[in-house]
XYZ file of C-alpha atoms in Angstrom:
552
model
C 46.458 -69.585 6.968
C 47.863 -67.543 3.733
C 50.683 -65.118 4.202
C 51.425 -62.314 1.350
C 54.766 -63.409 0.154
C 56.670 -59.516 -1.260
C 58.701 -61.053 -3.500
C 57.433 -64.407 -4.789
C 59.269 -65.067 -8.055
C 62.828 -66.226 -6.996
C 63.304 -63.476 -4.212
C 63.116 -60.882 -6.848
C 61.373 -58.189 -5.952
C 61.723 -56.721 -9.295
C 60.344 -59.378 -11.785
C 57.667 -59.557 -8.677
C 56.875 -56.287 -9.415
C 56.353 -56.881 -13.004
C 53.877 -60.018 -12.615
C 51.733 -58.255 -9.794
C 51.185 -54.465 -12.066
C 49.930 -56.988 -15.100
C 45.851 -57.030 -14.334
C 46.673 -52.853 -13.867
C 48.913 -53.032 -17.341
C 46.163 -54.984 -19.035
C 43.157 -52.453 -17.984
C 44.820 -49.679 -18.389
C 45.419 -50.915 -22.583
C 42.631 -51.709 -22.975
C 40.377 -48.966 -21.737
C 42.962 -45.670 -23.409
C 44.251 -47.899 -26.440
C 41.875 -50.224 -27.543
C 39.096 -48.228 -26.538
C 37.545 -51.630 -25.429
C 34.081 -51.074 -23.045
C 34.925 -50.615 -19.411
C 33.389 -53.267 -18.189
C 34.560 -55.652 -20.289
C 38.395 -54.495 -19.450
C 37.261 -53.945 -15.700
C 36.015 -58.356 -16.024
C 39.296 -59.080 -18.225
C 41.274 -57.173 -15.643
C 39.665 -59.178 -12.540
C 40.530 -62.138 -14.437
C 43.977 -62.223 -14.894
C 44.477 -60.392 -11.259
C 42.745 -63.986 -10.160
C 45.492 -66.021 -12.095
C 48.422 -64.476 -10.931
C 47.391 -63.926 -7.193
C 47.030 -68.274 -7.368
C 49.453 -69.044 -9.791
C 52.402 -66.082 -8.409
C 51.371 -65.793 -5.165
C 49.747 -69.700 -3.755
C 47.049 -67.898 -2.668
C 43.876 -71.044 -2.421
C 42.262 -70.306 -4.598
C 39.020 -70.110 -2.419
C 40.441 -67.529 -0.475
C 40.642 -65.570 -3.566
C 37.415 -65.797 -5.236
C 36.184 -65.242 -1.586
C 37.993 -61.687 -1.608
C 36.732 -61.280 -5.236
C 33.309 -61.554 -4.005
C 33.412 -58.985 -1.344
C 35.886 -56.543 -3.830
C 32.027 -57.110 -6.042
C 30.079 -57.216 -2.612
C 31.481 -53.325 -1.918
C 31.354 -52.711 -5.926
C 27.494 -53.080 -5.469
C 26.683 -51.299 -1.718
C 27.827 -48.580 -0.702
C 28.668 -47.609 -4.372
C 26.618 -48.698 -6.110
C 23.756 -47.923 -4.058
C 25.065 -44.327 -3.875
C 24.358 -44.053 -7.745
C 21.254 -45.699 -8.502
C 19.315 -43.212 -5.671
C 20.713 -40.082 -6.786
C 20.647 -40.602 -10.558
C 16.726 -41.886 -9.873
C 15.941 -38.632 -8.323
C 17.383 -36.834 -11.061
C 15.036 -38.764 -13.660
C 12.172 -38.408 -11.839
C 12.708 -34.290 -11.881
C 13.665 -35.098 -15.570
C 10.439 -37.055 -16.170
C 8.142 -34.275 -14.586
C 9.598 -31.158 -15.921
C 11.467 -30.081 -12.935
C 14.987 -30.333 -14.576
C 13.463 -27.576 -16.966
C 12.537 -25.628 -14.114
C 15.547 -25.675 -12.735
C 17.792 -24.773 -15.358
C 15.175 -21.104 -15.904
C 15.374 -20.368 -11.892
C 19.252 -19.737 -13.083
C 18.966 -18.471 -15.864
C 17.606 -15.742 -14.196
C 20.705 -15.024 -11.480
C 22.802 -13.206 -13.940
C 21.972 -11.926 -17.373
C 26.299 -12.687 -17.923
C 26.953 -16.306 -19.670
C 30.078 -16.079 -17.886
C 28.230 -15.644 -14.485
C 25.721 -18.123 -14.981
C 28.747 -20.994 -16.561
C 30.224 -20.512 -12.378
C 27.219 -21.004 -10.788
C 26.327 -23.904 -12.996
C 29.204 -25.917 -13.619
C 31.597 -24.910 -10.085
C 28.787 -24.346 -7.788
C 25.368 -26.050 -9.173
C 28.065 -28.760 -10.196
C 29.567 -29.262 -6.798
C 26.536 -30.380 -5.564
C 25.289 -33.360 -7.609
C 28.809 -34.206 -7.666
C 28.481 -34.572 -4.035
C 24.902 -36.218 -4.534
C 25.813 -38.743 -7.300
C 29.305 -38.400 -8.324
C 30.090 -40.751 -11.356
C 29.718 -38.312 -14.295
C 26.144 -37.362 -13.359
C 27.577 -32.870 -13.363
C 29.508 -33.687 -16.497
C 25.729 -34.283 -18.444
C 23.675 -32.375 -15.977
C 25.438 -29.164 -15.740
C 26.607 -29.419 -19.639
C 23.082 -29.958 -21.208
C 22.216 -26.601 -18.419
C 24.591 -24.852 -19.790
C 24.148 -25.093 -23.957
C 20.401 -25.333 -23.182
C 21.413 -21.633 -21.791
C 23.480 -20.473 -24.841
C 26.865 -21.443 -24.813
C 28.343 -23.434 -27.538
C 27.737 -26.939 -27.106
C 31.705 -27.727 -27.280
C 32.586 -24.594 -24.906
C 29.668 -26.137 -22.706
C 31.297 -29.519 -22.385
C 34.858 -28.723 -21.724
C 33.747 -26.697 -19.209
C 30.942 -28.707 -16.767
C 34.499 -31.081 -17.021
C 37.162 -28.318 -15.943
C 34.726 -27.394 -12.934
C 33.988 -30.814 -11.801
C 37.443 -31.402 -9.835
C 37.207 -29.892 -6.957
C 34.225 -31.755 -5.239
C 35.129 -35.117 -6.989
C 37.359 -35.987 -3.371
C 34.564 -35.672 -1.476
C 31.814 -37.025 -4.387
C 28.659 -39.012 -3.882
C 28.527 -38.564 -0.006
C 31.772 -38.535 0.700
C 32.475 -41.904 -0.607
C 36.060 -41.850 -2.638
C 37.125 -40.622 1.536
C 35.182 -43.560 2.612
C 36.701 -46.121 0.106
C 40.326 -45.119 0.535
C 39.010 -45.453 4.586
C 38.059 -49.163 3.542
C 41.174 -50.342 1.398
C 43.960 -48.995 3.709
C 41.981 -49.321 7.337
C 43.046 -45.822 8.484
C 40.017 -43.687 10.190
C 37.987 -41.648 7.694
C 38.269 -38.899 9.375
C 41.946 -38.698 9.326
C 41.832 -38.578 5.544
C 39.178 -36.304 5.355
C 41.397 -34.362 7.247
C 44.826 -35.086 5.100
C 42.894 -34.352 1.673
C 41.907 -30.836 3.184
C 45.255 -29.328 3.398
C 45.217 -29.822 -0.576
C 42.194 -30.311 -3.017
C 40.783 -27.190 -1.986
C 44.198 -25.495 -2.492
C 42.924 -26.372 -6.014
C 39.624 -25.500 -5.446
C 40.787 -21.716 -5.737
C 41.964 -21.094 -8.698
C 39.655 -23.169 -10.456
C 36.876 -20.869 -10.990
C 39.629 -18.578 -12.547
C 40.130 -20.444 -15.008
C 36.317 -21.028 -16.600
C 36.336 -17.426 -16.715
C 39.232 -17.952 -19.329
C 38.073 -21.124 -20.780
C 34.275 -18.961 -20.996
C 35.608 -15.980 -21.985
C 39.507 -15.817 -22.488
C 41.863 -13.300 -21.014
C 39.309 -11.079 -20.886
C 36.544 -12.979 -19.020
C 39.085 -13.053 -16.090
C 39.882 -9.500 -17.121
C 36.003 -8.414 -16.254
C 34.730 -11.177 -14.004
C 37.493 -12.360 -11.440
C 35.515 -11.026 -8.704
C 33.410 -13.842 -9.221
C 35.528 -16.305 -10.212
C 37.811 -14.915 -6.901
C 34.809 -14.665 -4.386
C 33.423 -18.729 -6.442
C 37.518 -20.801 -5.616
C 37.596 -18.841 -2.025
C 34.724 -19.816 -0.378
C 34.163 -22.988 -1.779
C 38.228 -23.691 -0.354
C 37.320 -21.959 3.183
C 34.006 -24.307 3.369
C 36.020 -27.170 1.670
C 38.695 -27.463 4.307
C 36.351 -26.413 7.327
C 33.697 -29.447 6.886
C 36.061 -31.925 5.938
C 38.754 -30.946 8.637
C 35.564 -31.359 11.075
C 32.006 -31.937 10.269
C 31.309 -35.625 8.387
C 32.521 -36.036 5.149
C 29.189 -36.660 3.198
C 28.167 -32.739 3.722
C 31.661 -31.794 2.467
C 31.136 -30.659 -0.967
C 27.303 -29.981 0.101
C 28.268 -27.432 2.059
C 30.544 -26.237 0.044
C 28.244 -25.659 -3.017
C 25.909 -23.772 -1.110
C 28.097 -21.602 0.190
C 29.513 -21.046 -2.803
C 26.624 -20.300 -4.881
C 24.811 -18.099 -2.170
C 28.218 -15.833 -1.971
C 28.636 -15.297 -5.557
C 24.925 -14.397 -4.972
C 26.068 -11.871 -2.882
C 27.898 -10.399 -4.656
C 25.671 -9.542 -7.694
C 23.714 -7.251 -5.317
C 27.072 -5.576 -5.103
C 28.653 -6.098 -7.844
C 28.282 -6.253 -11.657
C 30.327 -6.951 -14.770
C 31.230 -5.564 -17.058
C 28.514 -4.368 -20.068
C 28.906 -6.303 -23.690
C 27.018 -6.816 -26.856
C 26.845 -9.560 -28.563
C 28.985 -10.359 -31.956
C 29.179 -12.869 -33.961
C 31.988 -15.152 -34.861
C 33.929 -14.263 -38.614
C 34.500 -18.319 -39.044
C 30.336 -18.298 -38.253
C 29.553 -19.901 -35.726
C 27.409 -18.927 -33.027
C 27.290 -15.385 -31.193
C 30.326 -14.423 -28.777
C 30.436 -11.880 -26.140
C 32.394 -8.345 -26.661
C 32.628 -5.307 -25.371
C 31.228 -2.025 -26.831
C 34.170 -1.004 -29.480
C 36.274 -4.222 -28.141
C 37.368 -6.940 -30.490
C 36.841 -10.187 -30.018
C 37.925 -12.849 -27.579
C 41.615 -13.431 -26.933
C 40.985 -17.054 -27.532
C 39.119 -16.333 -30.850
C 36.479 -19.032 -30.639
C 32.861 -19.023 -30.539
C 31.768 -17.887 -26.711
C 28.958 -17.213 -25.333
C 25.400 -16.110 -26.939
C 24.211 -12.317 -26.207
C 24.606 -11.286 -22.651
C 21.389 -10.422 -21.938
C 18.467 -12.262 -23.083
C 15.248 -12.112 -21.004
C 14.365 -14.735 -18.585
C 11.521 -17.474 -18.823
C 8.947 -17.267 -16.294
C 8.716 -18.965 -13.665
C 6.212 -18.666 -10.909
C 7.074 -19.024 -6.938
C 6.034 -22.604 -6.893
C 7.932 -23.401 -9.655
C 11.170 -22.569 -7.876
C 10.456 -24.316 -5.018
C 9.003 -27.496 -7.061
C 12.670 -27.254 -9.106
C 15.096 -26.478 -6.003
C 12.679 -28.962 -3.553
C 14.798 -32.487 -4.229
C 17.605 -30.885 -3.161
C 16.230 -28.997 -0.261
C 15.491 -32.782 1.449
C 18.190 -34.375 0.133
C 20.453 -31.794 2.970
C 17.315 -31.685 5.365
C 18.145 -35.537 5.462
C 21.563 -35.621 5.383
C 22.144 -33.194 8.115
C 19.687 -34.535 9.935
C 21.413 -38.133 10.010
C 25.011 -36.568 11.518
C 23.296 -35.238 14.953
C 24.739 -37.054 17.706
C 21.291 -38.691 18.882
C 20.772 -39.209 15.632
C 23.930 -40.594 14.035
C 24.083 -42.883 17.453
C 20.429 -44.758 16.146
C 21.526 -45.469 12.722
C 24.900 -46.460 13.751
C 23.612 -48.938 15.957
C 22.375 -50.459 12.778
C 25.542 -51.291 10.937
C 26.431 -54.261 10.982
C 29.340 -55.676 10.455
C 30.720 -58.719 8.781
C 33.821 -60.553 9.162
C 33.675 -62.190 5.861
C 34.137 -66.061 4.912
C 37.134 -67.326 3.793
C 39.529 -64.462 4.215
C 39.243 -64.517 8.524
C 43.149 -66.729 7.846
C 44.754 -64.021 5.440
C 47.942 -62.125 7.267
C 50.262 -59.425 5.310
C 53.961 -60.328 5.298
C 55.056 -59.286 8.498
C 51.597 -61.894 10.070
C 48.934 -59.490 11.172
C 45.251 -59.493 9.920
C 43.920 -56.824 7.272
C 41.055 -54.585 7.918
C 39.695 -55.755 4.840
C 37.738 -58.809 5.594
C 35.746 -57.094 7.184
C 32.941 -55.810 5.338
C 30.610 -53.072 6.899
C 27.308 -53.762 5.966
C 25.959 -49.934 7.128
C 22.108 -50.548 5.148
C 20.480 -47.649 7.127
C 22.747 -45.504 8.015
C 25.000 -45.474 4.412
C 23.838 -42.352 1.463
C 22.002 -44.471 -0.987
C 19.711 -45.199 1.954
C 19.061 -42.117 2.918
C 19.028 -41.026 -1.154
C 16.415 -43.282 -1.601
C 14.753 -41.251 1.300
C 14.571 -38.462 0.200
C 13.389 -39.900 -3.464
C 10.837 -40.823 -1.919
C 9.720 -38.134 0.215
C 10.359 -36.244 -3.173
C 7.781 -38.185 -5.178
C 5.733 -37.655 -2.242
C 5.912 -33.796 -1.383
C 5.709 -32.969 -5.600
C 3.037 -35.205 -5.901
C 4.883 -37.500 -7.950
C 2.828 -40.715 -9.288
C 3.386 -43.811 -8.429
C 4.444 -44.889 -11.766
C 6.522 -42.287 -12.601
C 8.945 -42.666 -9.732
C 8.398 -46.665 -10.234
C 9.667 -46.200 -14.444
C 12.479 -43.540 -13.459
C 14.037 -45.894 -11.361
C 13.721 -49.071 -13.989
C 14.844 -46.620 -16.174
C 17.412 -45.480 -13.981
C 18.711 -49.244 -13.072
C 18.974 -50.219 -16.889
C 20.956 -46.841 -17.751
C 23.504 -48.464 -14.638
C 23.999 -52.054 -15.451
C 27.234 -51.145 -17.030
C 28.928 -48.584 -15.375
C 27.276 -50.988 -12.337
C 29.618 -53.870 -13.257
C 32.594 -51.546 -14.402
C 32.322 -50.874 -10.546
C 32.058 -54.082 -8.976
C 34.858 -55.440 -11.336
C 37.112 -52.845 -10.639
C 36.743 -52.740 -6.457
C 37.085 -56.962 -6.917
C 39.983 -56.022 -8.520
C 41.596 -53.890 -5.786
C 40.704 -56.787 -3.150
C 42.169 -59.569 -4.889
C 45.416 -57.490 -5.764
C 45.391 -56.099 -1.864
C 44.827 -59.592 -0.646
C 46.893 -61.855 -2.445
C 50.032 -59.242 -1.685
C 50.175 -57.990 -5.671
C 49.820 -53.871 -4.141
C 52.292 -54.628 -1.108
C 55.110 -55.941 -3.836
C 54.138 -52.667 -5.894
C 54.757 -50.472 -2.988
C 57.837 -52.311 -2.124
C 59.115 -51.691 -5.822
C 57.763 -47.891 -5.985
C 59.866 -47.489 -2.393
C 62.623 -46.944 -3.815
C 62.233 -43.870 -6.150
C 62.741 -42.875 -2.156
C 61.948 -39.036 -1.723
C 60.919 -38.652 -5.595
C 58.047 -40.923 -4.608
C 56.259 -37.515 -3.144
C 56.030 -36.118 -6.199
C 54.930 -39.675 -7.920
C 52.478 -39.934 -5.188
C 49.383 -37.798 -7.112
C 50.654 -38.628 -10.396
C 49.287 -42.094 -9.695
C 46.301 -41.474 -8.114
C 45.945 -39.010 -11.767
C 46.741 -41.978 -13.485
C 44.351 -44.283 -12.005
C 40.981 -42.054 -12.675
C 42.158 -40.854 -16.027
C 41.585 -44.924 -17.077
C 38.976 -45.679 -15.002
C 36.665 -42.327 -14.273
C 36.041 -42.810 -11.115
C 38.648 -41.288 -7.847
C 36.915 -44.076 -5.900
C 38.148 -47.091 -8.517
C 41.300 -44.818 -8.676
C 41.635 -44.997 -4.473
C 40.632 -48.476 -4.891
C 43.330 -49.450 -7.370
C 46.144 -47.820 -5.737
C 45.220 -46.401 -2.190
C 46.915 -49.423 0.060
C 49.937 -49.186 -3.075
C 50.329 -45.113 -1.633
C 50.642 -46.858 2.015
C 52.553 -49.217 0.904
C 55.313 -47.721 -0.732
C 55.491 -44.580 1.614
C 56.223 -46.888 4.882
C 58.690 -47.961 2.545
C 60.510 -44.470 1.663
C 59.908 -42.511 4.919
C 56.499 -40.483 3.729
C 53.884 -40.004 5.554
C 51.230 -42.744 4.593
C 48.225 -40.355 5.587
C 49.565 -37.866 3.198
C 50.448 -40.369 0.028
C 47.334 -41.272 0.532
C 45.615 -38.101 0.400
C 47.914 -37.036 -2.529
C 46.313 -40.115 -4.636
C 42.603 -38.850 -3.836
C 43.364 -34.807 -4.504
C 45.643 -36.125 -8.080
C 42.205 -38.699 -9.044
C 40.350 -35.446 -8.919
C 42.644 -34.020 -11.566
C 42.030 -37.032 -13.158
C 38.448 -36.729 -14.030
C 38.112 -34.319 -16.684
C 40.854 -36.314 -19.530
C 39.328 -39.984 -18.499
C 38.187 -41.252 -21.388
C 34.574 -42.070 -20.230
C 34.090 -38.591 -18.606
C 34.969 -37.136 -22.089
C 31.962 -39.563 -23.690
C 29.892 -38.552 -21.412
C 30.218 -35.107 -21.597
C 30.408 -35.503 -25.547
C 27.461 -37.175 -25.599
C 25.421 -34.992 -23.138
C 25.479 -32.467 -25.909
C 25.692 -34.243 -29.023
C 29.001 -34.180 -29.756
C 29.586 -38.322 -29.932
C 32.943 -38.861 -31.695
C 34.535 -35.614 -30.919
C 36.452 -36.622 -27.257
C 38.848 -35.623 -29.103
C 38.799 -32.316 -29.712
C 36.844 -32.385 -25.744
C 40.553 -33.254 -24.303
C 42.423 -30.723 -26.062
C 39.745 -28.616 -24.465
C 40.880 -29.638 -21.081
C 44.846 -30.665 -21.036
C 45.601 -27.387 -19.975
C 43.795 -27.480 -17.319
C 44.858 -30.444 -15.879
C 48.779 -29.604 -17.236
C 48.914 -26.335 -15.221
C 47.231 -28.099 -11.750
C 48.898 -31.565 -12.009
C 52.820 -30.251 -11.407
C 50.963 -27.789 -9.224
C 50.140 -30.708 -6.899
C 52.644 -32.304 -7.314
C 55.147 -29.347 -6.067
C 52.415 -28.811 -3.135
C 52.253 -32.431 -1.796
C 56.569 -32.927 -2.211
C 56.906 -29.371 0.368
C 54.022 -31.158 2.528
C 56.019 -34.551 2.810
C 59.351 -32.077 3.529
C 58.046 -30.870 6.304
C 56.503 -33.900 8.024
């Protein structure tokens, strides 16, 4: 039996915490300072975590390697299994031209590019985050916005800022599911607690997007659309996260938000605008008749009204069919009889080599149980949806297979990164390194409630994934909260909520956004565009978590 030590370095908690933090420090330095590729940085940090576990915490090498393999297995399934199948569906739509039809359909919704930006980046981007995550919404939405006339830098910034509110339940609930696996807390409990934090942020994200799109004038003229988009999204997100399945939270919220804005447009239109040229020699910007340039003075939008591309009813059906199929299948999967039938196929495996691992208090760890829901998992449902999409749209088998092959090739680096980060988290959690760090942070007392969301923000900012951040810091948050008197569930939820705000400034997502619009190498400029939004929302979240901790 291996029992985790809390202070293995001479009984000194401070020195033990310093050594326990070395793998995380190495990972963050390699990613954030030395710009090492994510997959290589993750593997090097994992190797250091194994060394610390064996040499400092005296964890047997076979047990350490068993934990490494379980973490990597969880990274492969369900994490990458979800991402691969979601991106495969998108890849098929690109190869068949249906993505262009989808883009044309959005261009017909409104002639106002600011409203188009909110619907595409916020509502449709949330749907993509719900289905895929891992940078896909940023890349897809940025390309669509450029195609509709936004300057590339502005399009990438809008896509990055919009990709915040849905992140906590992205990839069909994967961050919350991972947090549950890491902490041993029920998924439903964590989802309900997170629903007290993230929807509050969602209220303001569309309004911030309007400022980014068109300065103060955009907020002044189009605030009804932003308010409707944010409030309906937040309400739907809160209700489904609190009372429904985590897999459907952002799917429902995105559809409700888009539908509410479309309904609003039947009764309200933004102020008319005319096109003028940016004096600096850029693309066109919106200006009300007789008015001045937008308050930020930047090149903003193409002319307010352009003819919508021709699109037949059949083309619209093809464009939206993949997403309708996905929504239908996930809705079907949560019906009680179907859910029970799918759950009966789930296999719970006690991972070999880990059955004798105990906490410092002598209790068994939930991490030793590996859940293999091969049929009920979100990735399998997405795979079925992709097959149905190919069949209903008569996509040739060769095209579908080639798209899957291309997807696997494109994501091979991401797969290594996700598997290595989760293996790192499992080694640290099983060996006791996370518990040591938690006890050390517990020394912050009541102030830890302010630090809690910052940890999640920092983790996602460095790794580019709220799932990875929950893997790294989920158990740490719970351990530290138990030492400070803060609610462990609130601390875990704060990690997820903080993580959603780190997504927009992470090097990984900045690189995706810049590359998608042809601005590779200008990630620093893009960071400056989105930094203000993160600087506004992060302190607000810290205050919200602190206030909630006072009433618990």
